[in-house]
mmCIF file with all atom_site columns, C-alpha atoms in Angstrom:
data_model
loop_
_atom_site.group_PDB
_atom_site.id
_atom_site.type_symbol
_atom_site.label_atom_id
_atom_site.label_alt_id
_atom_site.label_comp_id
_atom_site.label_asym_id
_atom_site.label_entity_id
_atom_site.label_seq_id
_atom_site.pdbx_PDB_ins_code
_atom_site.Cartn_x
_atom_site.Cartn_y
_atom_site.Cartn_z
_atom_site.occupancy
_atom_site.B_iso_or_equiv
_atom_site.pdbx_formal_charge
_atom_site.auth_seq_id
_atom_site.auth_comp_id
_atom_site.auth_asym_id
_atom_site.auth_atom_id
_atom_site.pdbx_PDB_model_num
ATOM 1   C CA . ILE A 1 1   ? 0.057   -0.078  -0.126 1.00 0.00 ? 167 ILE A CA 1
ATOM 2   C CA . ASP A 1 2   ? 1.377   3.466   -1.048 1.00 0.00 ? 168 ASP A CA 1
ATOM 3   C CA . ILE A 1 3   ? 1.888   5.503   2.084  1.00 0.00 ? 169 ILE A CA 1
ATOM 4   C CA . ASN A 1 4   ? 0.915   8.609   0.057  1.00 0.00 ? 170 ASN A CA 1
ATOM 5   C CA . PHE A 1 5   ? -1.919  7.064   -1.868 1.00 0.00 ? 171 PHE A CA 1
ATOM 6   C CA . PRO A 1 6   ? -3.311  4.225   0.079  1.00 0.00 ? 172 PRO A CA 1
ATOM 7   C CA . CYS A 1 7   ? -6.525  3.996   -1.916 1.00 0.00 ? 173 CYS A CA 1
ATOM 8   C CA . GLY A 1 8   ? -4.813  4.240   -5.531 1.00 0.00 ? 174 GLY A CA 1
ATOM 9   C CA . GLY A 1 9   ? -4.995  8.012   -6.026 1.00 0.00 ? 175 GLY A CA 1
ATOM 10  C CA . VAL A 1 10  ? -8.805  8.382   -4.965 1.00 0.00 ? 176 VAL A CA 1
ATOM 11  C CA . ALA A 1 11  ? -10.367 9.411   -1.638 1.00 0.00 ? 177 ALA A CA 1
ATOM 12  C CA . CYS A 1 12  ? -10.469 6.577   0.660  1.00 0.00 ? 178 CYS A CA 1
ATOM 13  C CA . THR A 1 13  ? -13.880 5.522   1.876  1.00 0.00 ? 179 THR A CA 1
ATOM 14  C CA . GLN A 1 14  ? -15.097 7.055   5.001  1.00 0.00 ? 180 GLN A CA 1
ATOM 15  C CA . PRO A 1 15  ? -16.393 4.388   7.436  1.00 0.00 ? 181 PRO A CA 1
ATOM 16  C CA . VAL A 1 16  ? -20.080 4.497   8.357  1.00 0.00 ? 182 VAL A CA 1
ATOM 17  C CA . ALA A 1 17  ? -21.214 3.223   11.639 1.00 0.00 ? 183 ALA A CA 1
ATOM 18  C CA . VAL A 1 18  ? -24.736 1.366   11.567 1.00 0.00 ? 184 VAL A CA 1
ATOM 19  C CA . VAL A 1 19  ? -26.270 0.043   14.704 1.00 0.00 ? 185 VAL A CA 1
ATOM 20  C CA . SER A 1 20  ? -29.265 -2.424  15.175 1.00 0.00 ? 186 SER A CA 1
ATOM 21  C CA . GLY A 1 21  ? -30.978 -3.923  18.078 1.00 0.00 ? 187 GLY A CA 1
ATOM 22  C CA . SER A 1 22  ? -33.910 -3.582  20.352 1.00 0.00 ? 188 SER A CA 1
ATOM 23  C CA . PRO A 1 23  ? -34.608 -0.113  21.736 1.00 0.00 ? 189 PRO A CA 1
ATOM 24  C CA . GLN A 1 24  ? -36.115 -1.624  24.893 1.00 0.00 ? 190 GLN A CA 1
ATOM 25  C CA . ILE A 1 25  ? -35.154 -4.367  27.276 1.00 0.00 ? 191 ILE A CA 1
ATOM 26  C CA . SER A 1 26  ? -37.202 -5.768  30.045 1.00 0.00 ? 192 SER A CA 1
ATOM 27  C CA . ALA A 1 27  ? -36.770 -5.462  33.826 1.00 0.00 ? 193 ALA A CA 1
ATOM 28  C CA . CYS A 1 28  ? -35.744 -8.911  34.461 1.00 0.00 ? 194 CYS A CA 1
ATOM 29  C CA . PRO A 1 29  ? -32.447 -9.307  36.405 1.00 0.00 ? 195 PRO A CA 1
ATOM 30  C CA . SER A 1 30  ? -30.932 -11.637 34.072 1.00 0.00 ? 196 SER A CA 1
ATOM 31  C CA . GLU A 1 31  ? -31.654 -9.775  31.035 1.00 0.00 ? 197 GLU A CA 1
ATOM 32  C CA . VAL A 1 32  ? -28.983 -9.331  28.265 1.00 0.00 ? 198 VAL A CA 1
ATOM 33  C CA . LEU A 1 33  ? -28.629 -6.123  26.229 1.00 0.00 ? 199 LEU A CA 1
ATOM 34  C CA . LYS A 1 34  ? -27.561 -7.097  22.551 1.00 0.00 ? 200 LYS A CA 1
ATOM 35  C CA . LEU A 1 35  ? -26.526 -4.575  19.925 1.00 0.00 ? 201 LEU A CA 1
ATOM 36  C CA . ASP A 1 36  ? -25.083 -5.310  16.492 1.00 0.00 ? 202 ASP A CA 1
ATOM 37  C CA . ALA A 1 37  ? -23.017 -3.009  14.209 1.00 0.00 ? 203 ALA A CA 1
ATOM 38  C CA . SER A 1 38  ? -22.086 -5.673  11.557 1.00 0.00 ? 204 SER A CA 1
ATOM 39  C CA . ALA A 1 39  ? -23.864 -3.568  8.910  1.00 0.00 ? 205 ALA A CA 1
ATOM 40  C CA . SER A 1 40  ? -21.278 -0.806  9.314  1.00 0.00 ? 206 SER A CA 1
ATOM 41  C CA . THR A 1 41  ? -19.145 -0.055  6.219  1.00 0.00 ? 207 THR A CA 1
ATOM 42  C CA . GLY A 1 42  ? -15.807 1.413   5.122  1.00 0.00 ? 208 GLY A CA 1
ATOM 43  C CA . GLY A 1 43  ? -13.366 -1.023  6.322  1.00 0.00 ? 209 GLY A CA 1
ATOM 44  C CA . GLY A 1 44  ? -11.696 -1.742  2.934  1.00 0.00 ? 210 GLY A CA 1
ATOM 45  C CA . ILE A 1 45  ? -9.439  -4.716  2.749  1.00 0.00 ? 211 ILE A CA 1
ATOM 46  C CA . LYS A 1 46  ? -9.346  -5.275  6.545  1.00 0.00 ? 212 LYS A CA 1
ATOM 47  C CA . PRO A 1 47  ? -12.094 -5.562  9.338  1.00 0.00 ? 213 PRO A CA 1
ATOM 48  C CA . LEU A 1 48  ? -13.252 -2.339  11.040 1.00 0.00 ? 214 LEU A CA 1
ATOM 49  C CA . ALA A 1 49  ? -12.350 -1.639  14.634 1.00 0.00 ? 215 ALA A CA 1
ATOM 50  C CA . TYR A 1 50  ? -15.392 -0.761  16.852 1.00 0.00 ? 216 TYR A CA 1
ATOM 51  C CA . ALA A 1 51  ? -15.619 1.386   19.917 1.00 0.00 ? 217 ALA A CA 1
ATOM 52  C CA . TRP A 1 52  ? -18.722 1.310   21.970 1.00 0.00 ? 218 TRP A CA 1
ATOM 53  C CA . ARG A 1 53  ? -19.449 3.919   24.777 1.00 0.00 ? 219 ARG A CA 1
ATOM 54  C CA . VAL A 1 54  ? -22.579 5.156   26.704 1.00 0.00 ? 220 VAL A CA 1
ATOM 55  C CA . ASP A 1 55  ? -23.145 8.809   26.943 1.00 0.00 ? 221 ASP A CA 1
ATOM 56  C CA . PRO A 1 56  ? -22.238 9.798   30.624 1.00 0.00 ? 222 PRO A CA 1
ATOM 57  C CA . THR A 1 57  ? -24.773 12.771  30.763 1.00 0.00 ? 223 THR A CA 1
ATOM 58  C CA . ARG A 1 58  ? -27.841 10.787  29.621 1.00 0.00 ? 224 ARG A CA 1
ATOM 59  C CA . SER A 1 59  ? -27.085 7.219   30.637 1.00 0.00 ? 225 SER A CA 1
ATOM 60  C CA . ASN A 1 60  ? -27.466 5.532   34.190 1.00 0.00 ? 226 ASN A CA 1
ATOM 61  C CA . PHE A 1 61  ? -24.196 3.985   35.511 1.00 0.00 ? 227 PHE A CA 1
ATOM 62  C CA . ALA A 1 62  ? -22.239 5.255   32.736 1.00 0.00 ? 228 ALA A CA 1
ATOM 63  C CA . ASP A 1 63  ? -18.885 4.843   34.471 1.00 0.00 ? 229 ASP A CA 1
ATOM 64  C CA . GLU A 1 64  ? -19.487 1.337   35.198 1.00 0.00 ? 230 GLU A CA 1
ATOM 65  C CA . LEU A 1 65  ? -20.759 0.539   31.666 1.00 0.00 ? 231 LEU A CA 1
ATOM 66  C CA . ASN A 1 66  ? -17.907 2.477   29.906 1.00 0.00 ? 232 ASN A CA 1
ATOM 67  C CA . ALA A 1 67  ? -15.335 0.547   31.892 1.00 0.00 ? 233 ALA A CA 1
ATOM 68  C CA . ARG A 1 68  ? -16.749 -2.738  30.573 1.00 0.00 ? 234 ARG A CA 1
ATOM 69  C CA . LEU A 1 69  ? -17.074 -1.467  27.214 1.00 0.00 ? 235 LEU A CA 1
ATOM 70  C CA . GLU A 1 70  ? -13.496 -0.149  26.966 1.00 0.00 ? 236 GLU A CA 1
ATOM 71  C CA . GLN A 1 71  ? -12.345 -3.600  27.313 1.00 0.00 ? 237 GLN A CA 1
ATOM 72  C CA . LEU A 1 72  ? -14.089 -4.528  24.179 1.00 0.00 ? 238 LEU A CA 1
ATOM 73  C CA . ASP A 1 73  ? -12.529 -2.187  21.783 1.00 0.00 ? 239 ASP A CA 1
ATOM 74  C CA . GLY A 1 74  ? -11.111 -3.670  18.554 1.00 0.00 ? 240 GLY A CA 1
ATOM 75  C CA . ASN A 1 75  ? -12.008 -5.698  15.628 1.00 0.00 ? 241 ASN A CA 1
ATOM 76  C CA . ASP A 1 76  ? -14.030 -8.311  17.576 1.00 0.00 ? 242 ASP A CA 1
ATOM 77  C CA . ALA A 1 77  ? -16.649 -5.874  18.929 1.00 0.00 ? 243 ALA A CA 1
ATOM 78  C CA . VAL A 1 78  ? -18.682 -6.030  15.957 1.00 0.00 ? 244 VAL A CA 1
ATOM 79  C CA . ALA A 1 79  ? -21.591 -7.024  18.277 1.00 0.00 ? 245 ALA A CA 1
ATOM 80  C CA . ILE A 1 80  ? -22.046 -6.595  22.224 1.00 0.00 ? 246 ILE A CA 1
ATOM 81  C CA . ALA A 1 81  ? -23.983 -8.658  24.827 1.00 0.00 ? 247 ALA A CA 1
ATOM 82  C CA . LEU A 1 82  ? -24.057 -7.099  28.116 1.00 0.00 ? 248 LEU A CA 1
ATOM 83  C CA . GLY A 1 83  ? -25.706 -9.053  31.006 1.00 0.00 ? 249 GLY A CA 1
ATOM 84  C CA . ASP A 1 84  ? -25.714 -8.099  34.707 1.00 0.00 ? 250 ASP A CA 1
ATOM 85  C CA . LEU A 1 85  ? -27.024 -4.565  34.064 1.00 0.00 ? 251 LEU A CA 1
ATOM 86  C CA . PRO A 1 86  ? -27.466 -2.322  36.988 1.00 0.00 ? 252 PRO A CA 1
ATOM 87  C CA . LEU A 1 87  ? -31.127 -2.960  38.077 1.00 0.00 ? 253 LEU A CA 1
ATOM 88  C CA . GLY A 1 88  ? -31.640 0.848   38.759 1.00 0.00 ? 254 GLY A CA 1
ATOM 89  C CA . GLY A 1 89  ? -30.658 1.814   35.343 1.00 0.00 ? 255 GLY A CA 1
ATOM 90  C CA . THR A 1 90  ? -33.657 2.843   32.975 1.00 0.00 ? 256 THR A CA 1
ATOM 91  C CA . GLN A 1 91  ? -31.998 4.574   30.191 1.00 0.00 ? 257 GLN A CA 1
ATOM 92  C CA . PHE A 1 92  ? -28.687 3.814   28.266 1.00 0.00 ? 258 PHE A CA 1
ATOM 93  C CA . VAL A 1 93  ? -27.517 6.056   25.149 1.00 0.00 ? 259 VAL A CA 1
ATOM 94  C CA . PHE A 1 94  ? -24.973 4.000   23.297 1.00 0.00 ? 260 PHE A CA 1
ATOM 95  C CA . LEU A 1 95  ? -22.474 6.087   21.308 1.00 0.00 ? 261 LEU A CA 1
ATOM 96  C CA . VAL A 1 96  ? -20.603 3.977   18.417 1.00 0.00 ? 262 VAL A CA 1
ATOM 97  C CA . ASN A 1 97  ? -17.579 4.634   16.378 1.00 0.00 ? 263 ASN A CA 1
ATOM 98  C CA . VAL A 1 98  ? -15.916 2.509   13.777 1.00 0.00 ? 264 VAL A CA 1
ATOM 99  C CA . SER A 1 99  ? -12.511 3.008   12.185 1.00 0.00 ? 265 SER A CA 1
ATOM 100 C CA . SER A 1 100 ? -10.471 1.482   9.442  1.00 0.00 ? 266 SER A CA 1
ATOM 101 C CA . PHE A 1 101 ? -6.891  0.314   9.166  1.00 0.00 ? 267 PHE A CA 1
ATOM 102 C CA . LEU A 1 102 ? -6.082  3.473   7.613  1.00 0.00 ? 268 LEU A CA 1
ATOM 103 C CA . GLY A 1 103 ? -7.079  5.573   10.487 1.00 0.00 ? 269 GLY A CA 1
ATOM 104 C CA . LEU A 1 104 ? -10.035 6.931   9.115  1.00 0.00 ? 270 LEU A CA 1
ATOM 105 C CA . ALA A 1 105 ? -13.148 7.041   11.562 1.00 0.00 ? 271 ALA A CA 1
ATOM 106 C CA . SER A 1 106 ? -16.915 7.318   11.265 1.00 0.00 ? 272 SER A CA 1
ATOM 107 C CA . GLU A 1 107 ? -19.083 9.950   12.688 1.00 0.00 ? 273 GLU A CA 1
ATOM 108 C CA . THR A 1 108 ? -20.505 8.931   16.118 1.00 0.00 ? 274 THR A CA 1
ATOM 109 C CA . VAL A 1 109 ? -23.844 7.076   15.853 1.00 0.00 ? 275 VAL A CA 1
ATOM 110 C CA . GLU A 1 110 ? -26.356 7.115   18.754 1.00 0.00 ? 276 GLU A CA 1
ATOM 111 C CA . PHE A 1 111 ? -28.581 4.265   19.816 1.00 0.00 ? 277 PHE A CA 1
ATOM 112 C CA . VAL A 1 112 ? -30.898 4.571   22.727 1.00 0.00 ? 278 VAL A CA 1
ATOM 113 C CA . VAL A 1 113 ? -32.114 1.640   24.950 1.00 0.00 ? 279 VAL A CA 1
ATOM 114 C CA . LYS A 1 114 ? -34.673 2.034   27.663 1.00 0.00 ? 280 LYS A CA 1
ATOM 115 C CA . ARG A 1 115 ? -35.555 -0.373  30.432 1.00 0.00 ? 281 ARG A CA 1
ATOM 116 C CA . SER A 1 116 ? -39.152 -1.349  30.762 1.00 0.00 ? 282 SER A CA 1
ATOM 117 C CA . GLY A 1 117 ? -40.811 -1.741  34.193 1.00 0.00 ? 283 GLY A CA 1
ATOM 118 C CA . GLY A 1 118 ? -41.988 -5.518  33.621 1.00 0.00 ? 284 GLY A CA 1
ATOM 119 C CA . ALA A 1 119 ? -41.344 -8.540  31.786 1.00 0.00 ? 285 ALA A CA 1
ATOM 120 C CA . GLU A 1 120 ? -42.251 -6.969  28.308 1.00 0.00 ? 286 GLU A CA 1
ATOM 121 C CA . PRO A 1 121 ? -40.675 -8.746  25.175 1.00 0.00 ? 287 PRO A CA 1
ATOM 122 C CA . SER A 1 122 ? -38.036 -6.829  23.257 1.00 0.00 ? 288 SER A CA 1
ATOM 123 C CA . PHE A 1 123 ? -38.502 -5.978  19.678 1.00 0.00 ? 289 PHE A CA 1
ATOM 124 C CA . SER A 1 124 ? -36.323 -5.193  16.726 1.00 0.00 ? 290 SER A CA 1
ATOM 125 C CA . VAL A 1 125 ? -36.563 -5.041  12.923 1.00 0.00 ? 291 VAL A CA 1
ATOM 126 C CA . ASP A 1 126 ? -34.152 -7.573  11.492 1.00 0.00 ? 292 ASP A CA 1
ATOM 127 C CA . GLY A 1 127 ? -31.282 -5.711  9.535  1.00 0.00 ? 293 GLY A CA 1
ATOM 128 C CA . PRO A 1 128 ? -29.888 -2.270  9.577  1.00 0.00 ? 294 PRO A CA 1
ATOM 129 C CA . PRO A 1 129 ? -32.275 0.512   10.549 1.00 0.00 ? 295 PRO A CA 1
ATOM 130 C CA . GLN A 1 130 ? -31.978 2.063   7.106  1.00 0.00 ? 296 GLN A CA 1
ATOM 131 C CA . ARG A 1 131 ? -31.723 0.129   3.880  1.00 0.00 ? 297 ARG A CA 1
ATOM 132 C CA . ILE A 1 132 ? -31.712 0.851   0.184  1.00 0.00 ? 298 ILE A CA 1
ATOM 133 C CA . ALA A 1 133 ? -34.152 -0.770  -2.099 1.00 0.00 ? 299 ALA A CA 1
ATOM 134 C CA . ARG A 1 134 ? -35.188 -0.669  -5.722 1.00 0.00 ? 300 ARG A CA 1
ATOM 135 C CA . PRO A 1 135 ? -38.348 1.383   -6.225 1.00 0.00 ? 301 PRO A CA 1
ATOM 136 C CA . ALA A 1 136 ? -39.964 -1.065  -8.541 1.00 0.00 ? 302 ALA A CA 1
ATOM 137 C CA . LEU A 1 137 ? -39.671 -3.995  -5.983 1.00 0.00 ? 303 LEU A CA 1
ATOM 138 C CA . ALA A 1 138 ? -41.586 -4.469  -2.781 1.00 0.00 ? 304 ALA A CA 1
ATOM 139 C CA . THR A 1 139 ? -39.502 -4.416  0.410  1.00 0.00 ? 305 THR A CA 1
ATOM 140 C CA . GLN A 1 140 ? -40.185 -6.947  3.220  1.00 0.00 ? 306 GLN A CA 1
ATOM 141 C CA . LEU A 1 141 ? -39.480 -6.046  6.917  1.00 0.00 ? 307 LEU A CA 1
ATOM 142 C CA . LEU A 1 142 ? -39.223 -8.784  9.446  1.00 0.00 ? 308 LEU A CA 1
ATOM 143 C CA . GLY A 1 143 ? -40.015 -8.128  13.118 1.00 0.00 ? 309 GLY A CA 1
ATOM 144 C CA . VAL A 1 144 ? -38.032 -10.149 15.691 1.00 0.00 ? 310 VAL A CA 1
ATOM 145 C CA . ALA A 1 145 ? -39.409 -10.525 19.138 1.00 0.00 ? 311 ALA A CA 1
ATOM 146 C CA . THR A 1 146 ? -37.876 -12.045 22.157 1.00 0.00 ? 312 THR A CA 1
ATOM 147 C CA . LEU A 1 147 ? -39.434 -13.100 25.385 1.00 0.00 ? 313 LEU A CA 1
ATOM 148 C CA . ALA A 1 148 ? -38.221 -11.524 28.568 1.00 0.00 ? 314 ALA A CA 1
ATOM 149 C CA . ALA A 1 149 ? -35.567 -13.423 30.395 1.00 0.00 ? 315 ALA A CA 1
ATOM 150 C CA . CYS A 1 150 ? -37.714 -13.949 33.461 1.00 0.00 ? 316 CYS A CA 1
ATOM 151 C CA . TRP A 1 151 ? -40.899 -14.792 31.669 1.00 0.00 ? 317 TRP A CA 1
ATOM 152 C CA . GLN A 1 152 ? -42.577 -17.927 32.917 1.00 0.00 ? 318 GLN A CA 1
ATOM 153 C CA . VAL A 1 153 ? -42.961 -20.216 29.818 1.00 0.00 ? 319 VAL A CA 1
ATOM 154 C CA . SER A 1 154 ? -46.039 -21.668 31.674 1.00 0.00 ? 320 SER A CA 1
ATOM 155 C CA . LYS A 1 155 ? -47.980 -18.622 31.063 1.00 0.00 ? 321 LYS A CA 1
ATOM 156 C CA . GLY A 1 156 ? -47.712 -18.966 27.377 1.00 0.00 ? 322 GLY A CA 1
ATOM 157 C CA . VAL A 1 157 ? -45.263 -17.863 24.715 1.00 0.00 ? 323 VAL A CA 1
ATOM 158 C CA . GLN A 1 158 ? -47.458 -16.439 22.031 1.00 0.00 ? 324 GLN A CA 1
ATOM 159 C CA . ILE A 1 159 ? -46.523 -12.781 20.739 1.00 0.00 ? 325 ILE A CA 1
ATOM 160 C CA . ASP A 1 160 ? -48.782 -10.613 18.944 1.00 0.00 ? 326 ASP A CA 1
ATOM 161 C CA . PHE A 1 161 ? -47.327 -7.870  16.563 1.00 0.00 ? 327 PHE A CA 1
ATOM 162 C CA . GLU A 1 162 ? -48.976 -4.421  15.670 1.00 0.00 ? 328 GLU A CA 1
ATOM 163 C CA . TRP A 1 163 ? -47.490 -2.333  13.000 1.00 0.00 ? 329 TRP A CA 1
ATOM 164 C CA . THR A 1 164 ? -48.085 1.381   12.972 1.00 0.00 ? 330 THR A CA 1
ATOM 165 C CA . LEU A 1 165 ? -47.237 3.743   9.995  1.00 0.00 ? 331 LEU A CA 1
ATOM 166 C CA . VAL A 1 166 ? -45.847 6.956   11.546 1.00 0.00 ? 332 VAL A CA 1
ATOM 167 C CA . ASN A 1 167 ? -45.056 8.812   8.177  1.00 0.00 ? 333 ASN A CA 1
ATOM 168 C CA . ILE A 1 168 ? -43.583 8.480   4.523  1.00 0.00 ? 334 ILE A CA 1
ATOM 169 C CA . THR A 1 169 ? -41.094 11.117  3.246  1.00 0.00 ? 335 THR A CA 1
ATOM 170 C CA . HIS A 1 170 ? -39.139 11.408  -0.012 1.00 0.00 ? 336 HIS A CA 1
ATOM 171 C CA . SER A 1 171 ? -35.635 10.212  0.916  1.00 0.00 ? 337 SER A CA 1
ATOM 172 C CA . ALA A 1 172 ? -34.096 13.060  -1.277 1.00 0.00 ? 338 ALA A CA 1
ATOM 173 C CA . THR A 1 173 ? -36.017 16.022  -0.300 1.00 0.00 ? 339 THR A CA 1
ATOM 174 C CA . GLY A 1 174 ? -37.600 15.069  2.978  1.00 0.00 ? 340 GLY A CA 1
ATOM 175 C CA . VAL A 1 175 ? -40.946 16.274  1.724  1.00 0.00 ? 341 VAL A CA 1
ATOM 176 C CA . PRO A 1 176 ? -43.903 14.223  3.082  1.00 0.00 ? 342 PRO A CA 1
ATOM 177 C CA . ALA A 1 177 ? -45.559 11.869  0.752  1.00 0.00 ? 343 ALA A CA 1
ATOM 178 C CA . PRO A 1 178 ? -49.112 12.272  -0.638 1.00 0.00 ? 344 PRO A CA 1
ATOM 179 C CA . SER A 1 179 ? -51.870 10.665  1.455  1.00 0.00 ? 345 SER A CA 1
ATOM 180 C CA . ALA A 1 180 ? -52.644 8.403   -1.492 1.00 0.00 ? 346 ALA A CA 1
ATOM 181 C CA . VAL A 1 181 ? -49.110 6.929   -1.005 1.00 0.00 ? 347 VAL A CA 1
ATOM 182 C CA . ARG A 1 182 ? -49.560 6.310   2.608  1.00 0.00 ? 348 ARG A CA 1
ATOM 183 C CA . ASP A 1 183 ? -53.296 4.818   1.932  1.00 0.00 ? 349 ASP A CA 1
ATOM 184 C CA . ALA A 1 184 ? -51.563 2.287   -0.267 1.00 0.00 ? 350 ALA A CA 1
ATOM 185 C CA . LEU A 1 185 ? -49.732 0.789   2.482  1.00 0.00 ? 351 LEU A CA 1
ATOM 186 C CA . VAL A 1 186 ? -51.632 -2.055  3.845  1.00 0.00 ? 352 VAL A CA 1
ATOM 187 C CA . LEU A 1 187 ? -50.611 -3.116  7.421  1.00 0.00 ? 353 LEU A CA 1
ATOM 188 C CA . PRO A 1 188 ? -50.651 -6.890  8.263  1.00 0.00 ? 354 PRO A CA 1
ATOM 189 C CA . SER A 1 189 ? -52.937 -8.204  10.994 1.00 0.00 ? 355 SER A CA 1
ATOM 190 C CA . PRO A 1 190 ? -51.407 -7.896  14.593 1.00 0.00 ? 356 PRO A CA 1
ATOM 191 C CA . LEU A 1 191 ? -50.472 -11.726 14.563 1.00 0.00 ? 357 LEU A CA 1
ATOM 192 C CA . LEU A 1 192 ? -47.949 -11.409 11.642 1.00 0.00 ? 358 LEU A CA 1
ATOM 193 C CA . SER A 1 193 ? -44.245 -10.522 12.302 1.00 0.00 ? 359 SER A CA 1
ATOM 194 C CA . SER A 1 194 ? -43.612 -9.373  8.745  1.00 0.00 ? 360 SER A CA 1
ATOM 195 C CA . LEU A 1 195 ? -44.488 -6.311  6.821  1.00 0.00 ? 361 LEU A CA 1
ATOM 196 C CA . LEU A 1 196 ? -44.377 -5.795  3.100  1.00 0.00 ? 362 LEU A CA 1
ATOM 197 C CA . LEU A 1 197 ? -43.854 -2.338  1.784  1.00 0.00 ? 363 LEU A CA 1
ATOM 198 C CA . PRO A 1 198 ? -45.247 -1.822  -1.776 1.00 0.00 ? 364 PRO A CA 1
ATOM 199 C CA . PRO A 1 199 ? -43.055 -0.437  -4.561 1.00 0.00 ? 365 PRO A CA 1
#
């Protein structure tokens, strides 16, 4: 690799951090908080390095969590799983940076996780929070729900899903879509975990 032109005379790709996971975890003492940054890009020919932190001004038990997260820094921290979370914590604002072997770093990405007051299941949409799809093709979203760690299986394990459309905007301009476009999106029944977005 040429030290002066490491990317062959063109600008090197800037890393982009992408985080996915459930924005809510249960109040169960044995609950494990899981976040994934595998959709991040810009590493080039070598894996990205990951640095996870929590915002000390907006997160409970930030000093304790950051001490644990600092030990994970590196190429293997593409995903994290934190157990034994302090029971008094109700909000954790994660800050994630990724960097390439060339020393280029991404902008900081924020992901907020809140702790519920009971044994509610956690929910996330499978895949990255933002994705690119061809306009002429339908796009399927898959919801993933996980029972709370302390949920008693004897009470039953059926999880019903309910999808709500908040808004639709044009990605290039940010202008809200016409009502006819919103009305064309048919939401599935509450029992289904998947949602099909029309072209």
